[in-house]
């Protein structure tokens, strides 16, 4: 698993895995959103008891500086961007698409522009007579998830009452999807990158991992050009404000999942007076440094694995025994065996490495409906066939049948390496951190520590740092947290809701990544009521699975 920074969206992944319905995209957004780089000595957030009834976690540590809002008035140099009149054209079978310009560098708007792409599904009023509420921007997470693709996957099954009042809009952030997409490696080189050893046992293996990280970073530098230094979340949030104005909305209405919560919270921090009805589901904690985030997220996946093991122990087809301890021990033994001797697969001679096997397991932690597939894949791997686990790993990265890779992972790295300083500067740093990561996650900690090394070799220095977001004066912002979310641990939702002056925490006591639009009528009802009436759920509301 190669994730650096915040949780990665899993839109394309889920759609392909289910193959039954593109609604899966709405359900499972993920994460690289979540493998944030986290630090051993960085700020920490007190752990919240998922079973408690207190509403909000403690405020973020004082070492994280607050995000300051931008001036309310649009600067004269940016006025031409806010005055564009984009033309919406029919596209993609029932949608409307447009493009518009934003400055590559908001501090130097005369030094070149980027062209961003957006799509919308207009409000389905159905003759109800209810007034239109404006536009509702959707973001599935990532960074790197295409909001245009997400919109087109979920629009026809979005809550009817919500869609009747809002135009649903997807904006591909800069560097993502159709908006100046970042590209870094060819398919065969990306295959090598995803297979690189994330459990290096000697200097030769460490050197090979460093070489893979450097090749990846250099490929991004060569292919992305100067835009590589301007793909931060702050810049993407400012782009959303330009689109808000072009849509004719006084305030931004927004539903963000996974990394999309960081994007939405950043917007609220920069433009608190322009916050409309904002929902942040599967929240990131912006106050955590990159090392801490990665380590805490590793613990989130460990929690999800424990839930899987508990369920597996009850099933006749569980391949690893019938106690949680046996199942955990068997996974450790399997990964060690694959590390020593990669397994064959039926995919054109490709072999399953330990890092890919770990990624395959992590992929299935995002949602319980993937657990049967994981049980089968583990049984096959135990018998010497790595095909099914390799398929899960490929789904995580979005690898296509022809061996190509989408823009998702490239954009993910580019954004994350700008948003926060690199968690580690050398292999020695990683080695010192591994014990802490393994204490947080015995099964996934080591790999997650080593995968966070990529940003050490990034050609652009980070422009962001850990910070709190208060968004003073903003309208109520609903923060949704799932108690056993693998990618964005529940404590992050508690922390973000506590930082936001107007944050309202809505808790889903359940498994999987994100909650809205999945299977909880309680969560869906509370969120939809907020979007339609502006009535936020009471502080501390809890929904059972």
Short mmCIF file of C-alpha atoms in Angstrom, two decimals:
data_model
loop_
_atom_site.label_atom_id
_atom_site.label_comp_id
_atom_site.label_asym_id
_atom_site.label_seq_id
_atom_site.Cartn_x
_atom_site.Cartn_y
_atom_site.Cartn_z
CA UNK A 1 0.00 0.00 0.00
CA UNK A 2 1.48 3.31 -1.03
CA UNK A 3 -0.35 6.21 0.53
CA UNK A 4 1.27 9.39 1.67
CA UNK A 5 -0.78 11.88 3.54
CA UNK A 6 -4.48 11.97 3.95
CA UNK A 7 -7.05 9.42 3.12
CA UNK A 8 -7.52 8.40 -0.47
CA UNK A 9 -10.86 8.33 -2.21
CA UNK A 10 -12.03 5.00 -3.50
CA UNK A 11 -14.61 5.99 -6.05
CA UNK A 12 -13.42 4.10 -9.12
CA UNK A 13 -12.25 1.26 -6.94
CA UNK A 14 -15.65 0.62 -5.44
CA UNK A 15 -17.49 0.91 -8.71
CA UNK A 16 -15.31 -1.71 -10.33
CA UNK A 17 -15.36 -4.03 -7.34
CA UNK A 18 -19.12 -4.09 -7.11
CA UNK A 19 -19.75 -3.98 -10.83
CA UNK A 20 -23.38 -4.27 -9.80
CA UNK A 21 -24.07 -0.60 -9.35
CA UNK A 22 -22.25 2.67 -9.62
CA UNK A 23 -23.95 3.72 -6.42
CA UNK A 24 -21.02 2.11 -4.66
CA UNK A 25 -19.09 5.26 -5.37
CA UNK A 26 -21.34 7.19 -3.03
CA UNK A 27 -20.94 4.65 -0.31
CA UNK A 28 -17.24 4.16 -0.10
CA UNK A 29 -14.93 6.94 -0.40
CA UNK A 30 -11.69 6.48 1.09
CA UNK A 31 -8.67 6.93 1.50
CA UNK A 32 -5.54 7.67 1.05
CA UNK A 33 -7.63 10.08 2.77
CA UNK A 34 -6.22 8.43 5.40
CA UNK A 35 -2.96 7.31 5.50
CA UNK A 36 -1.81 10.62 6.61
CA UNK A 37 1.65 10.94 7.70
CA UNK A 38 1.71 10.99 11.42
CA UNK A 39 4.48 11.60 13.93
CA UNK A 40 5.76 10.03 17.04
CA UNK A 41 6.50 13.26 18.80
CA UNK A 42 3.85 15.42 17.17
CA UNK A 43 0.63 16.70 18.68
CA UNK A 44 -1.91 14.16 19.74
CA UNK A 45 -5.64 14.22 20.31
CA UNK A 46 -7.13 12.52 23.32
CA UNK A 47 -8.78 9.27 22.43
CA UNK A 48 -12.56 9.42 22.57
CA UNK A 49 -14.65 6.56 23.81
CA UNK A 50 -16.89 5.51 20.92
CA UNK A 51 -19.41 4.31 23.42
CA UNK A 52 -19.62 7.54 25.36
CA UNK A 53 -22.33 10.11 24.96
CA UNK A 54 -20.18 13.20 25.17
CA UNK A 55 -20.56 15.28 22.08
CA UNK A 56 -17.19 16.58 21.01
CA UNK A 57 -13.57 15.68 21.54
CA UNK A 58 -11.01 17.98 23.13
CA UNK A 59 -9.71 20.95 21.26
CA UNK A 60 -6.61 20.42 19.14
CA UNK A 61 -3.23 20.89 20.83
CA UNK A 62 -2.00 24.48 21.12
CA UNK A 63 1.06 23.70 18.99
CA UNK A 64 -1.15 23.71 15.88
CA UNK A 65 -1.66 27.29 14.68
CA UNK A 66 -5.15 28.32 13.55
CA UNK A 67 -6.06 28.75 9.87
CA UNK A 68 -6.75 32.43 9.37
CA UNK A 69 -9.68 33.54 7.18
CA UNK A 70 -9.11 35.46 3.97
CA UNK A 71 -10.52 38.99 3.52
CA UNK A 72 -14.24 38.89 2.77
CA UNK A 73 -13.91 41.17 -0.25
CA UNK A 74 -12.60 39.65 -3.49
CA UNK A 75 -9.21 41.24 -4.32
CA UNK A 76 -9.22 43.36 -7.47
CA UNK A 77 -6.60 41.12 -9.09
CA UNK A 78 -8.96 38.14 -8.75
CA UNK A 79 -12.12 39.93 -9.87
CA UNK A 80 -11.85 38.75 -13.50
CA UNK A 81 -11.91 35.13 -12.36
CA UNK A 82 -15.05 35.72 -10.29
CA UNK A 83 -16.70 37.50 -13.24
CA UNK A 84 -16.38 34.65 -15.77
CA UNK A 85 -19.53 33.44 -17.46
CA UNK A 86 -18.97 29.73 -18.10
CA UNK A 87 -21.09 27.95 -20.67
CA UNK A 88 -22.67 24.68 -19.60
CA UNK A 89 -22.89 22.08 -22.35
CA UNK A 90 -24.66 18.70 -22.40
CA UNK A 91 -22.21 15.88 -21.64
CA UNK A 92 -21.85 12.29 -20.49
CA UNK A 93 -25.45 11.22 -20.98
CA UNK A 94 -27.70 13.61 -19.11
CA UNK A 95 -25.21 15.87 -17.35
CA UNK A 96 -23.91 19.36 -18.05
CA UNK A 97 -20.22 20.19 -18.12
CA UNK A 98 -18.16 23.36 -18.16
CA UNK A 99 -14.66 24.66 -17.66
CA UNK A 100 -13.38 27.83 -16.05
CA UNK A 101 -10.06 29.47 -15.25
CA UNK A 102 -8.31 29.97 -11.94
CA UNK A 103 -4.87 31.43 -11.27
CA UNK A 104 -2.17 28.81 -10.89
CA UNK A 105 -0.75 30.94 -8.05
CA UNK A 106 -3.27 33.04 -6.12
CA UNK A 107 -0.45 35.27 -4.88
CA UNK A 108 0.62 35.97 -8.48
CA UNK A 109 -2.58 35.79 -10.56
CA UNK A 110 -0.86 37.18 -13.66
CA UNK A 111 1.64 34.34 -13.91
CA UNK A 112 -0.55 31.78 -15.64
CA UNK A 113 -3.88 30.01 -15.26
CA UNK A 114 -5.21 26.51 -14.79
CA UNK A 115 -8.38 25.28 -16.45
CA UNK A 116 -10.71 23.34 -14.16
CA UNK A 117 -13.61 21.07 -15.14
CA UNK A 118 -16.98 20.77 -13.43
CA UNK A 119 -20.17 18.84 -14.09
CA UNK A 120 -23.67 19.12 -12.70
CA UNK A 121 -26.97 17.33 -12.53
CA UNK A 122 -29.69 19.95 -12.37
CA UNK A 123 -32.34 19.87 -9.66
CA UNK A 124 -35.11 17.35 -10.33
CA UNK A 125 -38.00 19.47 -9.11
CA UNK A 126 -40.64 17.08 -10.41
CA UNK A 127 -43.27 19.80 -10.21
CA UNK A 128 -43.18 19.83 -6.41
CA UNK A 129 -43.17 23.60 -6.30
CA UNK A 130 -40.55 23.68 -3.52
CA UNK A 131 -38.02 26.44 -4.08
CA UNK A 132 -34.60 25.57 -5.42
CA UNK A 133 -31.90 25.85 -2.74
CA UNK A 134 -28.97 26.37 -5.08
CA UNK A 135 -26.01 24.13 -5.83
CA UNK A 136 -24.63 21.32 -3.68
CA UNK A 137 -20.97 20.56 -4.35
CA UNK A 138 -19.89 16.96 -3.78
CA UNK A 139 -16.36 15.73 -3.16
CA UNK A 140 -15.58 12.02 -2.66
CA UNK A 141 -12.19 12.39 -1.01
CA UNK A 142 -8.69 11.48 -1.93
CA UNK A 143 -6.94 13.66 -2.46
CA UNK A 144 -7.17 12.58 -6.05
CA UNK A 145 -10.77 11.39 -6.28
CA UNK A 146 -12.59 12.80 -9.30
CA UNK A 147 -15.68 14.70 -8.16
CA UNK A 148 -16.99 14.72 -11.74
CA UNK A 149 -16.80 10.95 -11.94
CA UNK A 150 -18.29 10.66 -8.47
CA UNK A 151 -21.20 12.92 -9.38
CA UNK A 152 -21.95 10.92 -12.50
CA UNK A 153 -21.85 7.72 -10.45
CA UNK A 154 -24.27 8.81 -7.74
CA UNK A 155 -26.54 11.55 -9.12
CA UNK A 156 -29.33 9.27 -10.29
CA UNK A 157 -29.57 7.53 -6.93
CA UNK A 158 -28.95 10.52 -4.66
CA UNK A 159 -31.68 11.24 -2.14
CA UNK A 160 -34.64 12.38 -4.22
CA UNK A 161 -35.74 15.12 -1.86
CA UNK A 162 -32.25 16.61 -1.78
CA UNK A 163 -31.78 16.42 -5.53
CA UNK A 164 -35.17 18.01 -6.07
CA UNK A 165 -33.93 21.16 -4.34
CA UNK A 166 -30.27 21.28 -5.39
CA UNK A 167 -28.21 21.11 -8.55
CA UNK A 168 -25.62 18.45 -7.70
CA UNK A 169 -22.16 19.65 -8.78
CA UNK A 170 -18.80 17.91 -9.06
CA UNK A 171 -15.61 19.94 -9.43
CA UNK A 172 -12.41 18.09 -10.20
CA UNK A 173 -9.82 19.81 -8.01
CA UNK A 174 -6.66 21.12 -9.64
CA UNK A 175 -4.41 18.24 -10.64
CA UNK A 176 -7.27 15.72 -10.53
CA UNK A 177 -9.40 13.97 -13.16
CA UNK A 178 -10.22 16.45 -15.93
CA UNK A 179 -8.56 19.46 -14.26
CA UNK A 180 -4.93 19.51 -15.40
CA UNK A 181 -4.37 15.95 -14.15
CA UNK A 182 -1.00 15.02 -12.70
CA UNK A 183 0.75 12.00 -14.18
CA UNK A 184 3.94 10.41 -12.90
CA UNK A 185 4.69 6.85 -14.06
CA UNK A 186 3.81 4.49 -16.89
CA UNK A 187 1.75 1.42 -16.07
CA UNK A 188 4.69 -0.97 -15.91
CA UNK A 189 6.70 1.38 -13.69
CA UNK A 190 3.68 1.87 -11.45
CA UNK A 191 3.39 -1.92 -11.18
CA UNK A 192 6.95 -1.97 -9.90
CA UNK A 193 6.24 0.88 -7.47
CA UNK A 194 3.19 -0.83 -5.94
CA UNK A 195 5.16 -4.07 -5.57
CA UNK A 196 8.17 -2.45 -3.86
CA UNK A 197 9.18 -4.02 -0.56
CA UNK A 198 7.66 -2.09 2.36
CA UNK A 199 9.30 -4.38 4.90
CA UNK A 200 12.96 -3.93 3.93
CA UNK A 201 15.16 -6.19 6.00
CA UNK A 202 18.60 -5.09 4.82
CA UNK A 203 20.38 -2.15 3.22
CA UNK A 204 19.91 -3.49 -0.27
CA UNK A 205 16.13 -3.61 0.19
CA UNK A 206 16.13 -0.12 1.72
CA UNK A 207 18.12 1.23 -1.22
CA UNK A 208 15.65 -0.34 -3.65
CA UNK A 209 12.71 1.29 -1.85
CA UNK A 210 14.42 4.68 -1.85
CA UNK A 211 15.15 4.31 -5.57
CA UNK A 212 11.48 3.54 -6.23
CA UNK A 213 10.37 6.61 -4.26
CA UNK A 214 12.86 8.82 -6.09
CA UNK A 215 11.78 7.50 -9.50
CA UNK A 216 8.17 8.24 -8.62
CA UNK A 217 8.93 11.79 -7.45
CA UNK A 218 11.09 12.55 -10.47
CA UNK A 219 8.41 11.26 -12.83
CA UNK A 220 5.90 13.63 -11.26
CA UNK A 221 8.32 16.56 -11.56
CA UNK A 222 9.00 15.93 -15.21
CA UNK A 223 5.42 15.40 -16.29
CA UNK A 224 3.56 17.93 -14.11
CA UNK A 225 5.80 20.97 -14.60
CA UNK A 226 5.30 24.15 -12.55
CA UNK A 227 1.72 23.25 -11.61
CA UNK A 228 3.16 20.61 -9.24
CA UNK A 229 3.88 23.36 -6.75
CA UNK A 230 0.30 24.64 -6.77
CA UNK A 231 -1.90 21.65 -5.98
CA UNK A 232 -2.47 22.31 -2.28
CA UNK A 233 -5.77 21.98 -0.45
CA UNK A 234 -5.81 25.71 0.34
CA UNK A 235 -5.61 26.49 -3.38
CA UNK A 236 -8.29 23.91 -4.18
CA UNK A 237 -10.57 25.50 -1.56
CA UNK A 238 -10.05 28.91 -3.14
CA UNK A 239 -10.98 27.38 -6.49
CA UNK A 240 -14.26 26.22 -4.95
CA UNK A 241 -15.05 29.79 -3.97
CA UNK A 242 -14.57 30.92 -7.56
CA UNK A 243 -16.99 28.21 -8.71
CA UNK A 244 -19.47 29.17 -5.98
CA UNK A 245 -19.58 32.68 -7.41
CA UNK A 246 -19.89 31.45 -11.00
CA UNK A 247 -22.83 29.26 -9.97
CA UNK A 248 -24.56 32.34 -8.59
CA UNK A 249 -24.64 31.09 -4.99
CA UNK A 250 -24.02 33.48 -2.09
CA UNK A 251 -22.96 30.60 0.13
CA UNK A 252 -21.31 27.25 -0.52
CA UNK A 253 -23.35 24.11 0.14
CA UNK A 254 -21.07 21.09 0.29
CA UNK A 255 -20.93 17.38 1.15
CA UNK A 256 -17.38 16.10 1.48
CA UNK A 257 -16.27 12.60 2.39
CA UNK A 258 -12.90 11.47 3.71
CA UNK A 259 -10.27 13.91 2.42
CA UNK A 260 -13.22 15.95 1.14
CA UNK A 261 -13.83 16.86 4.80
CA UNK A 262 -10.41 18.50 4.95
CA UNK A 263 -11.17 20.37 1.74
CA UNK A 264 -14.55 21.50 3.06
CA UNK A 265 -13.21 22.46 6.48
CA UNK A 266 -10.41 24.42 4.82
CA UNK A 267 -12.99 26.31 2.78
CA UNK A 268 -14.91 27.10 5.96
CA UNK A 269 -11.75 28.34 7.64
CA UNK A 270 -10.87 30.61 4.72
CA UNK A 271 -14.40 31.84 3.95
CA UNK A 272 -16.52 31.43 7.11
CA UNK A 273 -19.08 34.03 6.07
CA UNK A 274 -19.76 32.08 2.85
CA UNK A 275 -20.50 28.75 4.51
CA UNK A 276 -23.94 27.43 3.66
CA UNK A 277 -25.01 23.89 4.53
CA UNK A 278 -21.80 21.90 4.89
CA UNK A 279 -21.52 18.20 5.80
CA UNK A 280 -18.13 16.60 6.51
CA UNK A 281 -18.36 12.79 6.62
CA UNK A 282 -15.39 10.65 7.64
CA UNK A 283 -13.50 13.61 9.02
CA UNK A 284 -9.82 14.39 8.86
CA UNK A 285 -8.11 16.16 11.76
CA UNK A 286 -6.12 19.10 10.33
CA UNK A 287 -4.29 19.64 13.63
CA UNK A 288 -2.22 16.46 13.33
CA UNK A 289 1.24 16.39 11.78
CA UNK A 290 1.95 13.86 9.09
CA UNK A 291 3.66 11.28 11.29
CA UNK A 292 0.90 11.24 13.87
CA UNK A 293 -1.79 10.99 11.20
CA UNK A 294 -0.18 7.96 9.59
CA UNK A 295 0.36 6.25 12.91
CA UNK A 296 -3.18 6.91 14.13
CA UNK A 297 -4.59 5.76 10.83
CA UNK A 298 -2.62 2.55 11.09
CA UNK A 299 -4.44 2.02 14.37
CA UNK A 300 -7.73 2.63 12.57
CA UNK A 301 -7.03 -0.17 10.14
CA UNK A 302 -6.06 -2.41 13.06
CA UNK A 303 -9.46 -1.69 14.63
CA UNK A 304 -11.15 -2.60 11.36
CA UNK A 305 -9.10 -5.81 11.12
CA UNK A 306 -10.22 -6.77 14.64
CA UNK A 307 -13.85 -6.31 13.55
CA UNK A 308 -13.21 -8.48 10.48
CA UNK A 309 -11.51 -11.17 12.58
CA UNK A 310 -14.39 -11.22 15.06
CA UNK A 311 -16.84 -11.71 12.21
CA UNK A 312 -14.64 -14.25 10.43
CA UNK A 313 -14.36 -16.39 13.56
CA UNK A 314 -18.11 -17.02 13.38
CA UNK A 315 -18.07 -18.18 9.76
CA UNK A 316 -17.57 -21.68 8.43
CA UNK A 317 -15.52 -20.40 5.50
CA UNK A 318 -13.03 -18.49 7.66
CA UNK A 319 -9.65 -19.74 6.40
CA UNK A 320 -7.63 -18.71 9.46
CA UNK A 321 -9.28 -20.52 12.36
CA UNK A 322 -12.13 -19.70 14.69
CA UNK A 323 -10.67 -17.41 17.32
CA UNK A 324 -9.63 -13.82 16.80
CA UNK A 325 -6.13 -14.60 18.08
CA UNK A 326 -5.70 -17.48 15.62
CA UNK A 327 -6.89 -15.32 12.74
CA UNK A 328 -4.44 -12.54 13.59
CA UNK A 329 -1.56 -14.97 13.95
CA UNK A 330 -2.42 -16.62 10.63
CA UNK A 331 -2.41 -13.26 8.84
CA UNK A 332 1.01 -12.46 10.27
CA UNK A 333 2.30 -15.85 9.15
CA UNK A 334 0.83 -15.47 5.67
CA UNK A 335 2.36 -12.04 5.12
CA UNK A 336 5.74 -13.31 6.31
CA UNK A 337 5.53 -16.25 3.91
CA UNK A 338 4.59 -14.00 0.98
CA UNK A 339 7.47 -11.68 1.86
CA UNK A 340 9.86 -14.59 1.66
CA UNK A 341 8.34 -16.04 -1.52
CA UNK A 342 5.85 -13.95 -3.55
CA UNK A 343 2.84 -15.92 -4.76
CA UNK A 344 1.99 -16.65 -8.37
CA UNK A 345 -1.16 -15.23 -9.94
CA UNK A 346 -3.06 -15.79 -13.14
CA UNK A 347 -2.56 -12.16 -14.21
CA UNK A 348 0.02 -12.33 -16.99
CA UNK A 349 2.73 -13.74 -14.79
CA UNK A 350 2.51 -11.09 -12.09
CA UNK A 351 3.38 -12.24 -8.60
CA UNK A 352 1.84 -11.07 -5.33
CA UNK A 353 4.36 -9.38 -3.04
CA UNK A 354 3.97 -8.80 0.70
CA UNK A 355 3.23 -5.11 0.18
CA UNK A 356 0.48 -5.95 -2.32
CA UNK A 357 -0.95 -8.62 -0.03
CA UNK A 358 -1.12 -6.08 2.80
CA UNK A 359 -2.76 -3.58 0.46
CA UNK A 360 -5.34 -6.18 -0.55
CA UNK A 361 -6.28 -6.75 3.08
CA UNK A 362 -6.46 -3.01 3.75
CA UNK A 363 -8.69 -2.57 0.69
CA UNK A 364 -11.28 -4.87 2.24
CA UNK A 365 -11.26 -2.96 5.53
CA UNK A 366 -13.14 -0.07 3.95
CA UNK A 367 -16.49 -1.86 3.97
CA UNK A 368 -17.95 -5.03 5.46
CA UNK A 369 -19.46 -6.10 2.13
CA UNK A 370 -15.90 -6.78 0.96
CA UNK A 371 -15.23 -9.20 3.80
CA UNK A 372 -16.52 -12.32 1.98
CA UNK A 373 -14.20 -11.51 -0.92
CA UNK A 374 -11.32 -11.13 1.53
CA UNK A 375 -12.05 -14.49 3.17
CA UNK A 376 -11.89 -16.14 -0.24
CA UNK A 377 -8.71 -14.27 -1.17
CA UNK A 378 -7.00 -15.27 2.08
CA UNK A 379 -8.00 -18.89 1.59
CA UNK A 380 -6.58 -18.84 -1.93
CA UNK A 381 -3.36 -17.20 -0.76
CA UNK A 382 -2.99 -19.77 2.00
CA UNK A 383 -3.21 -22.40 -0.75
CA UNK A 384 -0.53 -20.62 -2.78
CA UNK A 385 -2.63 -18.58 -5.24
CA UNK A 386 -2.21 -14.80 -4.96
CA UNK A 387 -4.67 -13.85 -7.73
CA UNK A 388 -7.58 -12.71 -5.55
CA UNK A 389 -5.45 -10.67 -3.13
CA UNK A 390 -3.68 -9.08 -6.10
CA UNK A 391 -7.08 -8.14 -7.52
CA UNK A 392 -7.96 -6.39 -4.25
CA UNK A 393 -4.63 -4.59 -4.26
CA UNK A 394 -5.14 -3.48 -7.87
CA UNK A 395 -8.59 -2.18 -6.92
CA UNK A 396 -7.01 -0.07 -4.19
CA UNK A 397 -4.77 1.63 -6.73
CA UNK A 398 -7.41 1.73 -9.45
CA UNK A 399 -5.30 -0.37 -11.82
CA UNK A 400 -7.13 -1.03 -15.09
CA UNK A 401 -7.31 -4.38 -16.86
CA UNK A 402 -4.89 -3.08 -19.51
CA UNK A 403 -2.26 -2.31 -16.86
CA UNK A 404 -2.76 1.45 -16.82
CA UNK A 405 -3.41 3.53 -13.71
CA UNK A 406 -5.71 6.49 -13.23
CA UNK A 407 -4.65 9.89 -12.01
CA UNK A 408 -5.83 9.16 -8.46
CA UNK A 409 -2.57 8.05 -6.81
CA UNK A 410 -0.42 10.63 -8.57
CA UNK A 411 -2.64 13.50 -7.46
CA UNK A 412 -2.84 12.03 -3.99
CA UNK A 413 0.89 12.17 -3.48
CA UNK A 414 1.21 15.61 -5.06
CA UNK A 415 -1.39 17.16 -2.77
CA UNK A 416 -0.26 15.43 0.40
CA UNK A 417 3.40 16.30 -0.06
CA UNK A 418 2.42 19.97 -0.37
CA UNK A 419 -0.09 20.07 2.47
CA UNK A 420 2.23 18.84 5.22
CA UNK A 421 6.00 18.58 5.72
CA UNK A 422 7.32 15.10 4.99
CA UNK A 423 6.87 12.76 7.95
CA UNK A 424 10.35 11.34 7.50
CA UNK A 425 13.49 12.69 5.88
CA UNK A 426 15.47 9.45 5.69
CA UNK A 427 15.19 5.67 6.05
CA UNK A 428 16.79 6.05 9.48
CA UNK A 429 13.83 8.19 10.56
CA UNK A 430 11.47 5.45 9.47
CA UNK A 431 13.41 2.77 11.30
CA UNK A 432 13.19 4.75 14.52
CA UNK A 433 9.43 5.21 14.07
CA UNK A 434 8.54 1.62 13.15
CA UNK A 435 8.22 0.38 16.76
CA UNK A 436 5.62 3.06 17.54
CA UNK A 437 3.72 2.25 14.35
CA UNK A 438 3.76 -1.46 15.16
CA UNK A 439 2.43 -0.79 18.64
CA UNK A 440 -0.45 1.13 17.05
CA UNK A 441 -1.01 -1.56 14.44
CA UNK A 442 0.77 -4.92 14.72
CA UNK A 443 -0.45 -6.01 11.28
CA UNK A 444 -0.16 -2.82 9.21
CA UNK A 445 2.07 -0.41 11.14
CA UNK A 446 5.42 -1.33 9.63
CA UNK A 447 4.25 -1.01 6.04
CA UNK A 448 2.49 2.28 6.75
CA UNK A 449 5.64 3.71 8.27
CA UNK A 450 7.78 2.83 5.27
CA UNK A 451 5.23 3.98 2.71
CA UNK A 452 5.32 7.45 4.27
CA UNK A 453 8.90 7.93 3.05
CA UNK A 454 7.91 9.09 -0.45
CA UNK A 455 7.53 12.78 0.42
CA UNK A 456 11.14 12.88 1.65
CA UNK A 457 12.20 12.96 -2.00
CA UNK A 458 9.47 15.24 -3.31
CA UNK A 459 10.85 17.98 -5.59
CA UNK A 460 8.64 20.71 -4.10
CA UNK A 461 8.89 21.88 -0.51
CA UNK A 462 5.65 21.63 1.47
CA UNK A 463 3.67 24.86 1.63
CA UNK A 464 1.29 23.82 4.42
CA UNK A 465 1.54 22.73 8.05
CA UNK A 466 -0.71 21.24 10.70
CA UNK A 467 -3.31 23.74 11.89
CA UNK A 468 -6.64 24.06 13.63
CA UNK A 469 -9.77 25.31 11.88
CA UNK A 470 -12.21 27.46 13.84
CA UNK A 471 -14.28 29.06 11.05
CA UNK A 472 -15.60 31.66 13.47
CA UNK A 473 -19.00 32.99 12.49
CA UNK A 474 -19.81 30.16 10.07
CA UNK A 475 -23.24 28.58 9.88
CA UNK A 476 -23.59 25.15 11.58
CA UNK A 477 -21.28 22.51 10.08
CA UNK A 478 -22.23 18.85 10.51
CA UNK A 479 -19.28 16.51 11.16
CA UNK A 480 -20.06 12.79 10.80
CA UNK A 481 -17.83 10.20 12.46
CA UNK A 482 -18.02 6.38 12.33
CA UNK A 483 -16.78 4.64 15.46
CA UNK A 484 -14.87 1.89 13.65
CA UNK A 485 -13.86 3.78 10.51
CA UNK A 486 -10.56 2.30 9.30
CA UNK A 487 -9.32 5.27 7.28
CA UNK A 488 -10.49 8.27 9.28
CA UNK A 489 -10.59 7.21 12.94
CA UNK A 490 -13.52 8.41 15.03
CA UNK A 491 -11.31 10.61 17.21
CA UNK A 492 -10.59 12.76 14.15
CA UNK A 493 -14.27 13.59 13.80
CA UNK A 494 -14.47 14.47 17.49
CA UNK A 495 -11.43 16.70 17.19
CA UNK A 496 -12.61 18.53 14.07
CA UNK A 497 -16.08 19.08 15.51
CA UNK A 498 -14.42 20.48 18.61
CA UNK A 499 -12.21 22.86 16.64
CA UNK A 500 -15.04 24.28 14.54
CA UNK A 501 -16.91 27.03 16.36
CA UNK A 502 -20.19 25.83 14.83
CA UNK A 503 -19.36 22.12 14.54
CA UNK A 504 -22.10 19.57 15.26
CA UNK A 505 -20.89 16.00 15.79
CA UNK A 506 -23.09 13.19 14.42
CA UNK A 507 -21.86 9.74 15.43
CA UNK A 508 -22.52 6.48 13.59
CA UNK A 509 -21.76 3.45 15.75
CA UNK A 510 -20.67 1.05 13.04
CA UNK A 511 -18.03 -0.28 10.67
CA UNK A 512 -16.68 0.99 7.38
CA UNK A 513 -15.44 4.26 5.94
CA UNK A 514 -17.93 7.16 6.07
CA UNK A 515 -21.62 6.87 6.96
CA UNK A 516 -23.91 9.10 4.88
CA UNK A 517 -25.59 7.34 1.98
CA UNK A 518 -24.58 3.87 3.11
CA UNK A 519 -27.05 1.94 5.24
CA UNK A 520 -28.08 4.07 8.20
CA UNK A 521 -31.52 5.66 7.90
CA UNK A 522 -30.69 7.56 11.08
CA UNK A 523 -27.60 9.21 9.60
CA UNK A 524 -29.25 9.80 6.23
CA UNK A 525 -32.32 11.32 7.85
CA UNK A 526 -30.29 13.72 9.99
CA UNK A 527 -28.07 14.82 7.10
CA UNK A 528 -30.92 15.19 4.62
CA UNK A 529 -32.96 17.21 7.12
CA UNK A 530 -30.00 19.54 7.56
CA UNK A 531 -29.49 19.94 3.82
CA UNK A 532 -33.17 20.63 3.20
CA UNK A 533 -34.07 22.80 6.20
CA UNK A 534 -30.80 23.97 7.74
CA UNK A 535 -31.75 22.22 10.99
CA UNK A 536 -28.52 20.66 12.27
CA UNK A 537 -28.71 17.51 14.42
CA UNK A 538 -28.45 18.08 18.14
CA UNK A 539 -24.90 18.06 19.44
CA UNK A 540 -23.82 14.50 20.23
CA UNK A 541 -26.58 12.69 18.30
CA UNK A 542 -25.74 9.00 17.87
CA UNK A 543 -27.00 6.49 15.33
CA UNK A 544 -26.75 2.75 15.86
CA UNK A 545 -25.71 0.33 13.13
#
